[in-house]
Tab-separated table of C-alpha atoms and ligand atoms in Angstrom:
chain	number	residue	atom	x	y	z
A	193	MET	CA	-8.505	111.797	78.986
A	194	ALA	CA	-5.941	109.413	80.430
A	195	TYR	CA	-4.320	110.483	83.666
A	196	GLN	CA	-0.866	111.878	82.854
A	197	PHE	CA	0.679	112.334	86.322
A	198	GLU	CA	0.315	116.103	85.858
A	199	ASP	CA	1.431	116.780	89.433
A	200	ILE	CA	4.751	115.009	88.857
A	201	LYS	CA	5.634	117.510	86.112
A	202	ASP	CA	7.965	120.234	87.484
A	203	SER	CA	8.142	118.522	90.883
A	204	VAL	CA	11.605	117.912	92.384
A	205	ALA	CA	12.627	114.334	93.178
A	206	ILE	CA	15.779	113.141	94.954
A	207	VAL	CA	16.647	109.478	94.410
A	208	THR	CA	19.468	108.032	96.532
A	209	GLY	CA	21.580	105.218	95.116
A	210	SER	CA	20.373	106.109	91.623
A	211	GLY	CA	23.646	105.524	89.794
A	212	ARG	CA	22.453	102.049	88.826
A	213	GLY	CA	19.763	99.410	89.324
A	214	ILE	CA	16.304	100.245	90.640
A	215	GLY	CA	17.245	103.809	91.644
A	216	LYS	CA	18.455	104.657	88.150
A	217	GLU	CA	15.174	103.402	86.679
A	218	ILE	CA	13.184	105.490	89.189
A	219	ALA	CA	15.190	108.584	88.206
A	220	HIS	CA	14.526	107.931	84.490
A	221	LEU	CA	10.797	107.396	85.021
A	222	PHE	CA	10.374	110.594	87.057
A	223	ALA	CA	12.347	112.580	84.453
A	224	GLN	CA	10.211	111.109	81.655
A	225	HIS	CA	7.160	112.455	83.520
A	226	GLY	CA	8.649	115.942	83.667
A	227	ALA	CA	10.128	115.936	87.172
A	228	LYS	CA	13.409	117.656	87.971
A	229	VAL	CA	15.550	114.796	89.199
A	230	VAL	CA	18.514	114.680	91.551
A	231	VAL	CA	20.603	111.606	90.845
A	232	SER	CA	22.654	110.761	93.912
A	233	ASP	CA	25.054	107.919	94.656
A	234	ILE	CA	28.154	107.145	96.702
A	235	ASP	CA	29.874	106.043	93.475
A	236	ALA	CA	30.870	109.225	91.621
A	237	ASP	CA	31.353	107.551	88.224
A	238	VAL	CA	27.935	105.887	87.987
A	239	CYS	CA	26.299	108.952	89.529
A	240	GLU	CA	27.611	111.220	86.791
A	241	ALA	CA	26.960	108.675	84.011
A	242	ALA	CA	23.339	108.083	85.081
A	243	ALA	CA	22.642	111.821	85.182
A	244	LYS	CA	24.184	112.232	81.727
A	245	GLU	CA	21.906	109.490	80.320
A	246	ILE	CA	18.849	111.320	81.641
A	247	ALA	CA	20.070	114.678	80.325
A	248	ASP	CA	20.741	113.100	76.913
A	249	GLU	CA	17.101	111.942	76.851
A	250	GLY	CA	16.031	115.545	77.461
A	251	GLY	CA	15.366	115.210	81.195
A	252	GLU	CA	16.048	117.949	83.744
A	253	VAL	CA	18.662	116.517	86.059
A	254	MET	CA	21.501	117.311	88.431
A	255	HIS	CA	23.783	114.902	90.239
A	256	VAL	CA	25.216	115.019	93.744
A	257	VAL	CA	27.686	112.443	95.032
A	258	CYS	CA	26.559	111.479	98.536
A	259	ASP	CA	27.249	108.724	101.040
A	260	ILE	CA	23.943	108.481	102.921
A	261	THR	CA	25.719	107.339	106.093
A	262	LYS	CA	27.449	110.737	106.391
A	263	MET	CA	25.070	113.391	107.710
A	264	ASP	CA	27.180	116.286	106.381
A	265	GLN	CA	26.989	114.817	102.856
A	266	VAL	CA	23.245	114.235	103.197
A	267	GLU	CA	22.720	117.837	104.320
A	268	ASN	CA	24.777	118.970	101.328
A	269	LEU	CA	22.539	116.877	99.021
A	270	MET	CA	19.430	118.647	100.332
A	271	LYS	CA	21.058	122.078	100.269
A	272	GLN	CA	22.285	121.713	96.684
A	273	THR	CA	18.777	120.663	95.618
A	274	ILE	CA	17.201	123.663	97.355
A	275	ASP	CA	19.847	126.038	95.976
A	276	LYS	CA	19.120	124.884	92.409
A	277	TRP	CA	15.377	124.198	92.416
A	278	GLY	CA	14.048	125.710	95.656
A	279	LYS	CA	12.099	122.693	96.933
A	280	ILE	CA	12.075	118.959	97.597
A	281	ASP	CA	8.783	117.300	96.629
A	282	HIS	CA	9.846	113.647	96.648
A	283	LEU	CA	12.587	111.806	98.491
A	284	ILE	CA	13.106	108.223	97.370
A	285	ASN	CA	15.361	106.417	99.822
A	286	ASN	CA	16.591	103.713	97.507
A	287	ALA	CA	20.317	103.317	98.347
A	288	GLY	CA	20.910	99.956	99.975
A	289	ILE	CA	23.324	97.039	100.114
A	290	THR	CA	23.594	93.446	101.316
A	291	LYS	CA	26.432	91.644	103.033
A	292	ASP	CA	25.021	88.200	103.645
A	293	GLY	CA	26.247	85.547	106.047
A	294	LEU	CA	24.919	83.019	108.531
A	295	PHE	CA	24.121	84.668	111.841
A	296	LEU	CA	26.494	82.500	113.907
A	297	ARG	CA	29.382	83.684	111.760
A	298	MET	CA	28.254	87.261	111.377
A	299	LYS	CA	30.898	89.735	112.482
A	300	PRO	CA	29.790	92.930	114.257
A	301	GLU	CA	31.253	94.944	111.349
A	302	GLN	CA	29.054	93.010	108.905
A	303	TRP	CA	25.973	93.754	111.035
A	304	ASN	CA	26.831	97.418	111.504
A	305	PHE	CA	27.723	97.980	107.838
A	306	VAL	CA	24.344	96.772	106.585
A	307	VAL	CA	22.234	98.398	109.307
A	308	ASN	CA	24.149	101.645	108.977
A	309	ILE	CA	23.618	102.023	105.224
A	310	ASN	CA	20.091	100.635	104.889
A	311	LEU	CA	18.465	101.887	108.084
A	312	THR	CA	20.528	104.758	109.494
A	313	GLY	CA	21.165	106.091	105.985
A	314	THR	CA	17.397	106.190	105.412
A	315	TYR	CA	16.928	107.974	108.747
A	316	ASN	CA	19.624	110.529	107.808
A	317	CYS	CA	17.944	111.387	104.504
A	318	CYS	CA	14.446	111.574	106.032
A	319	PHE	CA	15.696	113.839	108.822
A	320	ALA	CA	17.465	116.257	106.485
A	321	ALA	CA	14.675	116.402	103.856
A	322	VAL	CA	11.802	116.786	106.312
A	323	ASN	CA	13.383	119.986	107.508
A	324	TYR	CA	12.562	121.504	104.094
A	325	MET	CA	9.310	119.624	103.435
A	326	ARG	CA	7.715	120.755	106.706
A	327	LYS	CA	8.206	124.408	105.760
A	328	ALA	CA	6.532	123.746	102.382
A	329	ARG	CA	3.826	121.732	104.215
A	330	LYS	CA	3.966	119.044	101.539
A	331	GLY	CA	6.178	116.186	100.434
A	332	ASN	CA	6.461	112.492	99.728
A	333	ILE	CA	8.930	110.022	101.105
A	334	ILE	CA	9.296	106.510	99.720
A	335	ASN	CA	11.534	104.108	101.614
A	336	LEU	CA	12.750	100.905	99.976
A	337	SER	CA	12.133	97.901	102.217
A	338	SER	CA	12.282	94.306	100.980
A	339	ILE	CA	10.488	90.978	101.051
A	340	ALA	CA	13.455	89.964	103.237
A	341	ARG	CA	11.916	92.003	106.084
A	342	HIS	CA	9.869	88.881	106.905
A	343	GLY	CA	13.140	87.071	107.678
A	344	ASN	CA	15.599	85.277	105.420
A	345	PRO	CA	18.373	82.822	106.334
A	346	GLY	CA	21.775	84.455	105.836
A	347	GLN	CA	20.299	87.946	105.888
A	348	ALA	CA	19.677	88.703	109.585
A	349	ASN	CA	21.401	92.081	109.200
A	350	TYR	CA	19.559	93.046	106.002
A	351	ALA	CA	16.174	91.700	107.189
A	352	ALA	CA	16.482	93.613	110.470
A	353	ALA	CA	17.340	96.838	108.633
A	354	LYS	CA	14.513	96.423	106.106
A	355	ALA	CA	12.005	95.613	108.894
A	356	GLY	CA	13.297	98.665	110.779
A	357	ILE	CA	12.557	100.787	107.717
A	358	VAL	CA	8.900	99.734	107.980
A	359	GLY	CA	8.747	100.908	111.607
A	360	LEU	CA	10.441	104.170	110.686
A	361	THR	CA	8.008	104.687	107.793
A	362	LYS	CA	4.872	104.020	109.815
A	363	SER	CA	6.014	106.293	112.662
A	364	LEU	CA	6.967	109.132	110.331
A	365	ALA	CA	3.686	108.775	108.424
A	366	LYS	CA	1.766	109.426	111.644
A	367	GLU	CA	4.024	112.254	112.833
A	368	LEU	CA	4.282	114.051	109.518
A	369	ALA	CA	0.722	113.720	108.193
A	370	PRO	CA	-0.343	116.984	109.887
A	371	MET	CA	2.422	118.711	107.890
A	372	GLY	CA	1.107	117.378	104.567
A	373	ILE	CA	3.931	114.861	104.195
A	374	ARG	CA	3.109	111.299	103.132
A	375	VAL	CA	5.544	108.456	103.897
A	376	ASN	CA	5.270	104.991	102.344
A	377	CYS	CA	7.370	101.887	101.758
A	378	VAL	CA	7.846	99.856	98.628
A	379	ALA	CA	9.062	96.318	99.271
A	380	PRO	CA	10.498	94.577	96.200
A	381	GLY	CA	10.801	90.823	95.895
A	382	PHE	CA	13.439	89.426	93.556
A	383	VAL	CA	14.507	92.129	91.089
A	384	HIS	CA	17.054	91.716	88.322
A	385	THR	CA	19.943	94.063	89.349
A	386	ARG	CA	23.579	93.890	90.435
A	387	LEU	CA	22.326	93.043	93.946
A	388	THR	CA	20.792	89.767	92.732
A	389	ASP	CA	23.213	89.012	89.873
A	390	ALA	CA	25.515	87.422	92.456
A	391	ILE	CA	22.966	84.653	93.140
A	392	PRO	CA	24.026	81.338	91.485
A	393	GLU	CA	21.973	80.338	88.409
A	394	LYS	CA	20.601	77.153	90.013
A	395	ILE	CA	19.274	79.011	93.076
A	396	ARG	CA	17.865	81.727	90.802
A	397	GLU	CA	15.890	79.098	88.827
A	398	GLU	CA	14.514	77.632	92.053
A	399	MET	CA	13.485	81.098	93.241
A	400	ILE	CA	11.658	81.857	89.990
A	401	LYS	CA	9.648	78.636	90.385
A	402	GLN	CA	8.321	80.022	93.689
A	403	ILE	CA	7.144	83.313	92.132
A	404	PRO	CA	3.468	83.078	91.058
A	405	LEU	CA	4.109	85.410	88.073
A	406	LYS	CA	7.047	83.134	87.073
A	407	ARG	CA	9.639	85.817	86.438
A	408	THR	CA	11.994	88.072	88.340
A	409	GLY	CA	11.037	91.726	88.576
A	410	GLU	CA	12.738	94.345	86.430
A	411	PRO	CA	13.706	97.746	87.905
A	412	ILE	CA	10.823	99.361	85.985
A	413	ASP	CA	8.365	97.087	87.867
A	414	ILE	CA	9.467	98.849	91.071
A	415	ALA	CA	9.770	102.356	89.608
A	416	LYS	CA	6.147	102.473	88.368
A	417	PRO	CA	4.446	101.912	91.753
A	418	ILE	CA	6.829	104.476	93.280
A	419	LEU	CA	5.701	107.052	90.708
A	420	PHE	CA	2.088	106.198	91.580
A	421	LEU	CA	2.693	106.580	95.330
A	422	CYS	CA	4.307	109.988	94.794
A	423	SER	CA	1.466	111.195	92.582
A	424	ASP	CA	-1.834	112.640	93.733
A	425	LEU	CA	-3.504	109.401	92.614
A	426	ALA	CA	-2.175	108.151	95.964
A	427	GLY	CA	-3.053	111.316	97.888
A	428	TYR	CA	-4.921	109.417	100.616
A	429	ILE	CA	-2.238	106.732	101.106
A	430	THR	CA	0.336	107.059	103.865
A	431	GLY	CA	2.132	104.700	106.257
A	432	GLN	CA	1.695	101.711	103.925
A	433	VAL	CA	3.984	98.969	102.653
A	434	LEU	CA	3.392	98.103	99.016
A	435	ASP	CA	4.774	94.648	98.206
A	436	VAL	CA	5.957	94.419	94.598
A	437	ASN	CA	7.075	90.832	94.229
A	438	GLY	CA	5.117	88.955	91.566
A	439	GLY	CA	2.840	87.472	94.210
A	440	LEU	CA	5.635	85.818	96.234
A	441	ALA	CA	4.234	86.821	99.662
B	154	NAD	N1	17.334	93.915	93.664
B	154	NAD	C1	16.461	93.320	94.462
B	154	NAD	O1	16.044	92.168	94.224
B	154	NAD	C2	15.930	94.031	95.676
B	154	NAD	C3	14.983	93.373	96.458
B	154	NAD	C4	14.459	94.004	97.575
B	154	NAD	C5	14.882	95.273	97.916
B	154	NAD	N2	15.819	95.900	97.141
B	154	NAD	C6	16.241	97.232	97.567
B	154	NAD	O2	16.162	98.133	96.472
B	154	NAD	C7	17.177	99.136	96.597
B	154	NAD	C8	17.995	99.211	95.314
B	154	NAD	O3	18.610	97.959	95.099
B	154	NAD	P1	19.330	97.569	93.715
B	154	NAD	O4	19.044	96.134	93.503
B	154	NAD	O5	18.995	98.538	92.661
B	154	NAD	O6	20.869	97.690	94.153
B	154	NAD	P2	22.163	98.153	93.303
B	154	NAD	O7	23.319	97.588	94.037
B	154	NAD	O8	21.988	97.821	91.865
B	154	NAD	O9	22.138	99.737	93.473
B	154	NAD	C9	22.268	100.341	94.729
B	154	NAD	C10	22.993	101.660	94.589
B	154	NAD	O10	23.155	102.225	95.904
B	154	NAD	C11	24.445	102.820	95.975
B	154	NAD	N3	24.898	102.893	97.361
B	154	NAD	C12	25.410	101.902	98.127
B	154	NAD	N4	25.779	102.382	99.321
B	154	NAD	C13	25.498	103.709	99.321
B	154	NAD	C14	25.661	104.763	100.261
B	154	NAD	N5	26.209	104.540	101.466
B	154	NAD	N6	25.257	106.009	99.931
B	154	NAD	C15	24.706	106.234	98.708
B	154	NAD	N7	24.549	105.291	97.770
B	154	NAD	C16	24.936	104.034	98.072
B	154	NAD	C17	25.334	101.910	95.135
B	154	NAD	O11	26.517	102.587	94.702
B	154	NAD	C18	24.398	101.542	93.978
B	154	NAD	O12	24.545	102.393	92.872
B	154	NAD	C19	17.991	98.750	97.831
B	154	NAD	O13	17.523	99.466	98.961
B	154	NAD	C20	17.696	97.278	97.999
B	154	NAD	O14	17.870	96.830	99.327
B	154	NAD	C21	16.363	95.310	96.025
């Protein structure tokens, strides 16, 4: 019989930044596999709308508006999840932003904004969720890094944050393994979302030429490996970075 991700059914998954883009697709995929899903986003409108879409498809879902840079809001996200469903099996730290600019012109606010959301926001969510996972002695954390972690002109702030996420992931994987908690990174390449829609058409065409699979990724291309990493198919995998980029690097 084909493997059906039985262990995902009835598990509880929190996905940050899941009002749109990759996060929304992750939330849909987990719900389609029978998980109870917490849709969370800083943007209240998209947060509610994404949860409604999942509910309309028959998924079990709740939504919690949360700015991951605010520890009190992050703690509330975890508490509301526990109050409703009693556990947190999977935390997918997906919320992230870019604010690109050449380094010599980069203002401190531009640096801090990007590092604060991408890196410190990920730390906040890990810290708050692990508090519950360690008592259950099980859990999965997936942190979204990026191909940009290798360095990208105009993205010193974003690249530094996404490289920092790898260090955070690998350290947590080692510290939390004795508590039954696995921690991994997924690092997308060029995925078709709002984040990349801003790239001019000509540059986009040039980028696609560089991708061995000759297409941009779709959010579902990222969601599927995340489902795999959270499942018991990946039960012996922790502290890893899975590049999902069409062969780009
Ligand atoms: N799209 C790509 O090509 C690509 C490539 C590599 C990595 N990534 C990473 O994948 C993740 C998702 O990216 P996406 O393309 O779907 O972006 P997106 O902009 O489509 O969605 C990101 C979501 O995060 C939310 N968000 C922003 N700041 C937040 C905050 N402080 N608290 C909570 N939510 C917040 C936004 O409201 C939005 O709904 C990000 O971490 C991004 O860095 C994307």
